[in-house]
Amino acid sequence: MEKTYIMIKPDGVQRGLIGQILQRFEAKGLKLVASKLMVVSKAQAEKHYQEHVERSFFPELLGFITSGPVLAMVWEGDQAVVTCRNLIGKTNPVEAAPGTIRGDLALHTGMNLIHGSDSVESAEREIAIFFEQSEVQSYTKAADQWV
Ligand code: DAT
Ligand code: MG
């Protein structure tokens, strides 16, 4: 089953949006298989955002993502990567469709509430930055057959 790395960023934690964001993933029928509230280290942030190292906003991005606790998670399901990206919406909340997390709850690119892996390869890489294998659960949900 496909897994994806999802992270509620410091703005989402500070704004008290954890509950309503998680509700959207649960309601969709995805399965939570790992989660922890943690402060991202500079080394983890640099690895996680390595594709953006040359961008002008990189220092700001590192400062932001390490500025307070995040909720790091792994969600599992059929096509979990693209499904979660669709729930999250476009990077710039101005362009994110209503009904998406960023479209409904965010205003600015720099404070867009949540991260979701952009491919299966990215998901595997990102999950390994934030979780030990033993922290990722494998279990059956009775409702899975109804989703
Ligand atoms: P996404 O988070 O949708 O995968 P991304 O990988 O292109 O988007 O960028 C990672 C994060 O970097 C993004 O969520 C917010 C920040 N970011 C992207 N483009 C930016 C820009 N032009 N100015 C400031 N921050 C930006
Ligand atoms: Mg990205």
mmCIF file of C-alpha atoms and ligand atoms in Angstrom:
data_model
loop_
_atom_site.group_PDB
_atom_site.id
_atom_site.type_symbol
_atom_site.label_atom_id
_atom_site.label_comp_id
_atom_site.label_asym_id
_atom_site.label_seq_id
_atom_site.Cartn_x
_atom_site.Cartn_y
_atom_site.Cartn_z
ATOM 1 C CA MET A 1 0.000 0.000 0.000
ATOM 2 C CA GLU A 2 1.310 3.457 -0.931
ATOM 3 C CA LYS A 3 2.607 5.728 1.825
ATOM 4 C CA THR A 4 3.142 9.493 1.855
ATOM 5 C CA TYR A 5 4.827 11.942 4.206
ATOM 6 C CA ILE A 6 2.497 14.649 5.491
ATOM 7 C CA MET A 7 3.559 17.420 7.863
ATOM 8 C CA ILE A 8 1.432 20.115 9.465
ATOM 9 C CA LYS A 9 3.861 23.033 9.532
ATOM 10 C CA PRO A 10 4.428 25.381 12.514
ATOM 11 C CA ASP A 11 1.713 27.792 11.289
ATOM 12 C CA GLY A 12 -0.905 25.017 11.319
ATOM 13 C CA VAL A 13 0.061 23.966 14.845
ATOM 14 C CA GLN A 14 0.076 27.576 16.102
ATOM 15 C CA ARG A 15 -3.300 28.344 14.500
ATOM 16 C CA GLY A 16 -4.956 25.349 16.163
ATOM 17 C CA LEU A 17 -5.831 23.684 12.855
ATOM 18 C CA ILE A 18 -4.469 20.173 13.583
ATOM 19 C CA GLY A 19 -7.885 18.667 14.298
ATOM 20 C CA GLN A 20 -9.683 19.935 11.226
ATOM 21 C CA ILE A 21 -6.777 19.111 8.926
ATOM 22 C CA LEU A 22 -6.538 15.517 10.198
ATOM 23 C CA GLN A 23 -10.303 15.166 9.865
ATOM 24 C CA ARG A 24 -10.009 15.655 6.084
ATOM 25 C CA PHE A 25 -7.476 12.835 5.690
ATOM 26 C CA GLU A 26 -9.459 10.465 7.916
ATOM 27 C CA ALA A 27 -12.743 11.281 6.191
ATOM 28 C CA LYS A 28 -11.174 10.597 2.791
ATOM 29 C CA GLY A 29 -10.520 7.008 3.894
ATOM 30 C CA LEU A 30 -6.743 7.201 4.284
ATOM 31 C CA LYS A 31 -5.022 5.416 7.168
ATOM 32 C CA LEU A 32 -2.710 7.129 9.674
ATOM 33 C CA VAL A 33 0.306 4.860 10.202
ATOM 34 C CA ALA A 34 2.735 7.221 11.988
ATOM 35 C CA SER A 35 2.607 10.568 13.740
ATOM 36 C CA LYS A 36 4.586 12.704 16.162
ATOM 37 C CA LEU A 37 4.734 16.299 17.324
ATOM 38 C CA MET A 38 8.342 17.386 16.919
ATOM 39 C CA VAL A 39 10.653 20.307 16.264
ATOM 40 C CA VAL A 40 12.472 19.781 12.959
ATOM 41 C CA SER A 41 16.268 20.128 13.263
ATOM 42 C CA LYS A 42 18.241 22.278 10.825
ATOM 43 C CA ALA A 43 19.864 19.116 9.411
ATOM 44 C CA GLN A 44 16.469 17.462 8.844
ATOM 45 C CA ALA A 45 15.110 20.640 7.245
ATOM 46 C CA GLU A 46 18.080 20.899 4.866
ATOM 47 C CA LYS A 47 17.605 17.275 3.794
ATOM 48 C CA HIS A 48 13.858 17.554 3.472
ATOM 49 C CA TYR A 49 14.015 20.667 1.290
ATOM 50 C CA GLN A 50 17.273 19.790 -0.544
ATOM 51 C CA GLU A 51 15.643 20.320 -3.963
ATOM 52 C CA HIS A 52 15.185 24.014 -3.064
ATOM 53 C CA VAL A 53 18.733 24.696 -1.831
ATOM 54 C CA GLU A 54 19.501 27.160 -4.648
ATOM 55 C CA ARG A 55 16.256 29.114 -4.302
ATOM 56 C CA SER A 56 16.272 32.620 -2.839
ATOM 57 C CA PHE A 57 13.624 31.655 -0.268
ATOM 58 C CA PHE A 58 15.630 28.656 1.064
ATOM 59 C CA PRO A 59 16.991 30.377 4.241
ATOM 60 C CA GLU A 60 13.518 31.723 5.039
ATOM 61 C CA LEU A 61 12.023 28.277 4.439
ATOM 62 C CA LEU A 62 14.508 26.621 6.820
ATOM 63 C CA GLY A 63 13.883 29.295 9.458
ATOM 64 C CA PHE A 64 10.138 28.805 9.189
ATOM 65 C CA ILE A 65 10.029 25.006 9.254
ATOM 66 C CA THR A 66 12.327 24.855 12.321
ATOM 67 C CA SER A 67 10.540 27.701 14.161
ATOM 68 C CA GLY A 68 8.225 25.540 16.280
ATOM 69 C CA PRO A 69 6.601 22.129 16.559
ATOM 70 C CA VAL A 70 5.234 20.396 13.474
ATOM 71 C CA LEU A 71 2.993 17.341 13.303
ATOM 72 C CA ALA A 72 4.938 14.793 11.242
ATOM 73 C CA MET A 73 2.832 11.954 9.837
ATOM 74 C CA VAL A 74 2.715 9.044 7.447
ATOM 75 C CA TRP A 75 -0.589 8.304 5.725
ATOM 76 C CA GLU A 76 -1.298 5.172 3.745
ATOM 77 C CA GLY A 77 -3.808 4.269 1.056
ATOM 78 C CA ASP A 78 -4.360 3.589 -2.635
ATOM 79 C CA GLN A 79 -2.499 6.341 -4.537
ATOM 80 C CA ALA A 80 -1.928 8.117 -1.225
ATOM 81 C CA VAL A 81 0.661 10.527 -2.701
ATOM 82 C CA VAL A 82 -1.533 12.122 -5.364
ATOM 83 C CA THR A 83 -4.661 11.845 -3.225
ATOM 84 C CA CYS A 84 -3.020 13.817 -0.426
ATOM 85 C CA ARG A 85 -1.587 16.426 -2.844
ATOM 86 C CA ASN A 86 -5.122 16.931 -4.135
ATOM 87 C CA LEU A 87 -6.503 17.365 -0.619
ATOM 88 C CA ILE A 88 -3.711 19.862 0.159
ATOM 89 C CA GLY A 89 -4.028 22.034 -2.975
ATOM 90 C CA LYS A 90 -1.562 24.143 -4.930
ATOM 91 C CA THR A 91 1.567 25.597 -3.302
ATOM 92 C CA ASN A 92 0.323 29.191 -3.520
ATOM 93 C CA PRO A 93 -2.916 29.383 -1.492
ATOM 94 C CA VAL A 94 -4.188 32.088 -3.872
ATOM 95 C CA GLU A 95 -4.223 29.439 -6.621
ATOM 96 C CA ALA A 96 -5.356 26.551 -4.418
ATOM 97 C CA ALA A 97 -8.950 25.570 -5.142
ATOM 98 C CA PRO A 98 -11.657 26.067 -2.529
ATOM 99 C CA GLY A 99 -12.254 22.729 -0.826
ATOM 100 C CA THR A 100 -8.534 22.075 -0.486
ATOM 101 C CA ILE A 101 -6.684 22.629 2.791
ATOM 102 C CA ARG A 102 -4.597 25.508 1.447
ATOM 103 C CA GLY A 103 -7.530 26.871 -0.567
ATOM 104 C CA ASP A 104 -9.772 26.996 2.481
ATOM 105 C CA LEU A 105 -7.380 27.781 5.321
ATOM 106 C CA ALA A 106 -4.255 29.606 4.051
ATOM 107 C CA LEU A 107 -3.426 32.949 2.418
ATOM 108 C CA HIS A 108 0.317 33.051 1.714
ATOM 109 C CA THR A 109 2.841 30.658 0.089
ATOM 110 C CA GLY A 110 5.283 31.058 2.985
ATOM 111 C CA MET A 111 2.583 29.971 5.487
ATOM 112 C CA ASN A 112 0.749 27.297 3.507
ATOM 113 C CA LEU A 113 0.097 25.071 6.539
ATOM 114 C CA ILE A 114 1.047 21.650 5.311
ATOM 115 C CA HIS A 115 3.539 19.569 3.353
ATOM 116 C CA GLY A 116 2.767 16.496 1.238
ATOM 117 C CA SER A 117 5.274 14.396 -0.723
ATOM 118 C CA ASP A 118 5.175 14.995 -4.492
ATOM 119 C CA SER A 119 6.020 11.420 -5.619
ATOM 120 C CA VAL A 120 6.420 7.911 -4.246
ATOM 121 C CA GLU A 121 10.228 8.334 -4.368
ATOM 122 C CA SER A 122 10.044 11.628 -2.429
ATOM 123 C CA ALA A 123 7.717 9.986 0.085
ATOM 124 C CA GLU A 124 10.181 7.182 0.804
ATOM 125 C CA ARG A 125 13.051 9.657 1.143
ATOM 126 C CA GLU A 126 11.093 12.043 3.384
ATOM 127 C CA ILE A 127 9.615 9.352 5.651
ATOM 128 C CA ALA A 128 13.176 8.136 6.346
ATOM 129 C CA ILE A 129 14.242 11.657 7.414
ATOM 130 C CA PHE A 130 11.583 11.893 10.112
ATOM 131 C CA PHE A 131 10.744 8.338 11.197
ATOM 132 C CA GLU A 132 12.472 5.151 12.242
ATOM 133 C CA GLN A 133 10.986 2.085 10.539
ATOM 134 C CA SER A 134 9.747 0.872 13.940
ATOM 135 C CA GLU A 135 7.633 4.044 14.325
ATOM 136 C CA VAL A 136 5.565 3.273 11.216
ATOM 137 C CA GLN A 137 2.647 0.983 12.087
ATOM 138 C CA SER A 138 1.076 -1.720 10.017
ATOM 139 C CA TYR A 139 -2.518 -2.550 10.929
ATOM 140 C CA THR A 140 -5.914 -3.368 9.504
ATOM 141 C CA LYS A 141 -8.900 -1.071 9.923
ATOM 142 C CA ALA A 142 -12.286 -2.744 9.919
ATOM 143 C CA ALA A 143 -13.676 0.049 7.723
ATOM 144 C CA ASP A 144 -11.079 -0.433 4.972
ATOM 145 C CA GLN A 145 -13.381 -2.807 3.067
ATOM 146 C CA TRP A 146 -16.018 -0.046 2.955
ATOM 147 C CA VAL A 147 -13.742 2.671 1.537
HETATM 148 P P1 DAT B 1 4.898 22.231 -2.142
HETATM 149 O O1 DAT B 1 4.962 22.480 -0.646
HETATM 150 O O2 DAT B 1 3.524 22.517 -2.679
HETATM 151 O O3 DAT B 1 5.429 20.880 -2.539
HETATM 152 P P2 DAT B 1 7.368 23.346 -3.214
HETATM 153 O O4 DAT B 1 7.990 21.997 -3.031
HETATM 154 O O5 DAT B 1 7.501 23.992 -4.550
HETATM 155 O O6 DAT B 1 5.809 23.334 -2.835
HETATM 156 O O7 DAT B 1 7.995 24.356 -2.150
HETATM 157 C C1 DAT B 1 8.189 23.942 -0.811
HETATM 158 C C2 DAT B 1 7.779 25.052 0.107
HETATM 159 O O8 DAT B 1 8.629 26.182 -0.083
HETATM 160 C C3 DAT B 1 6.362 25.591 -0.144
HETATM 161 O O9 DAT B 1 5.367 24.817 0.490
HETATM 162 C C4 DAT B 1 6.452 26.978 0.399
HETATM 163 C C5 DAT B 1 7.874 27.395 0.078
HETATM 164 N N1 DAT B 1 7.928 28.135 -1.196
HETATM 165 C C6 DAT B 1 7.796 27.634 -2.439
HETATM 166 N N2 DAT B 1 7.890 28.592 -3.365
HETATM 167 C C7 DAT B 1 8.104 29.748 -2.685
HETATM 168 C C8 DAT B 1 8.277 31.105 -3.058
HETATM 169 N N3 DAT B 1 8.282 31.474 -4.335
HETATM 170 N N4 DAT B 1 8.443 32.008 -2.060
HETATM 171 C C9 DAT B 1 8.464 31.647 -0.770
HETATM 172 N N5 DAT B 1 8.306 30.376 -0.341
HETATM 173 C C10 DAT B 1 8.118 29.443 -1.288
HETATM 174 MG MG MG B 2 7.319 20.103 -2.605
#
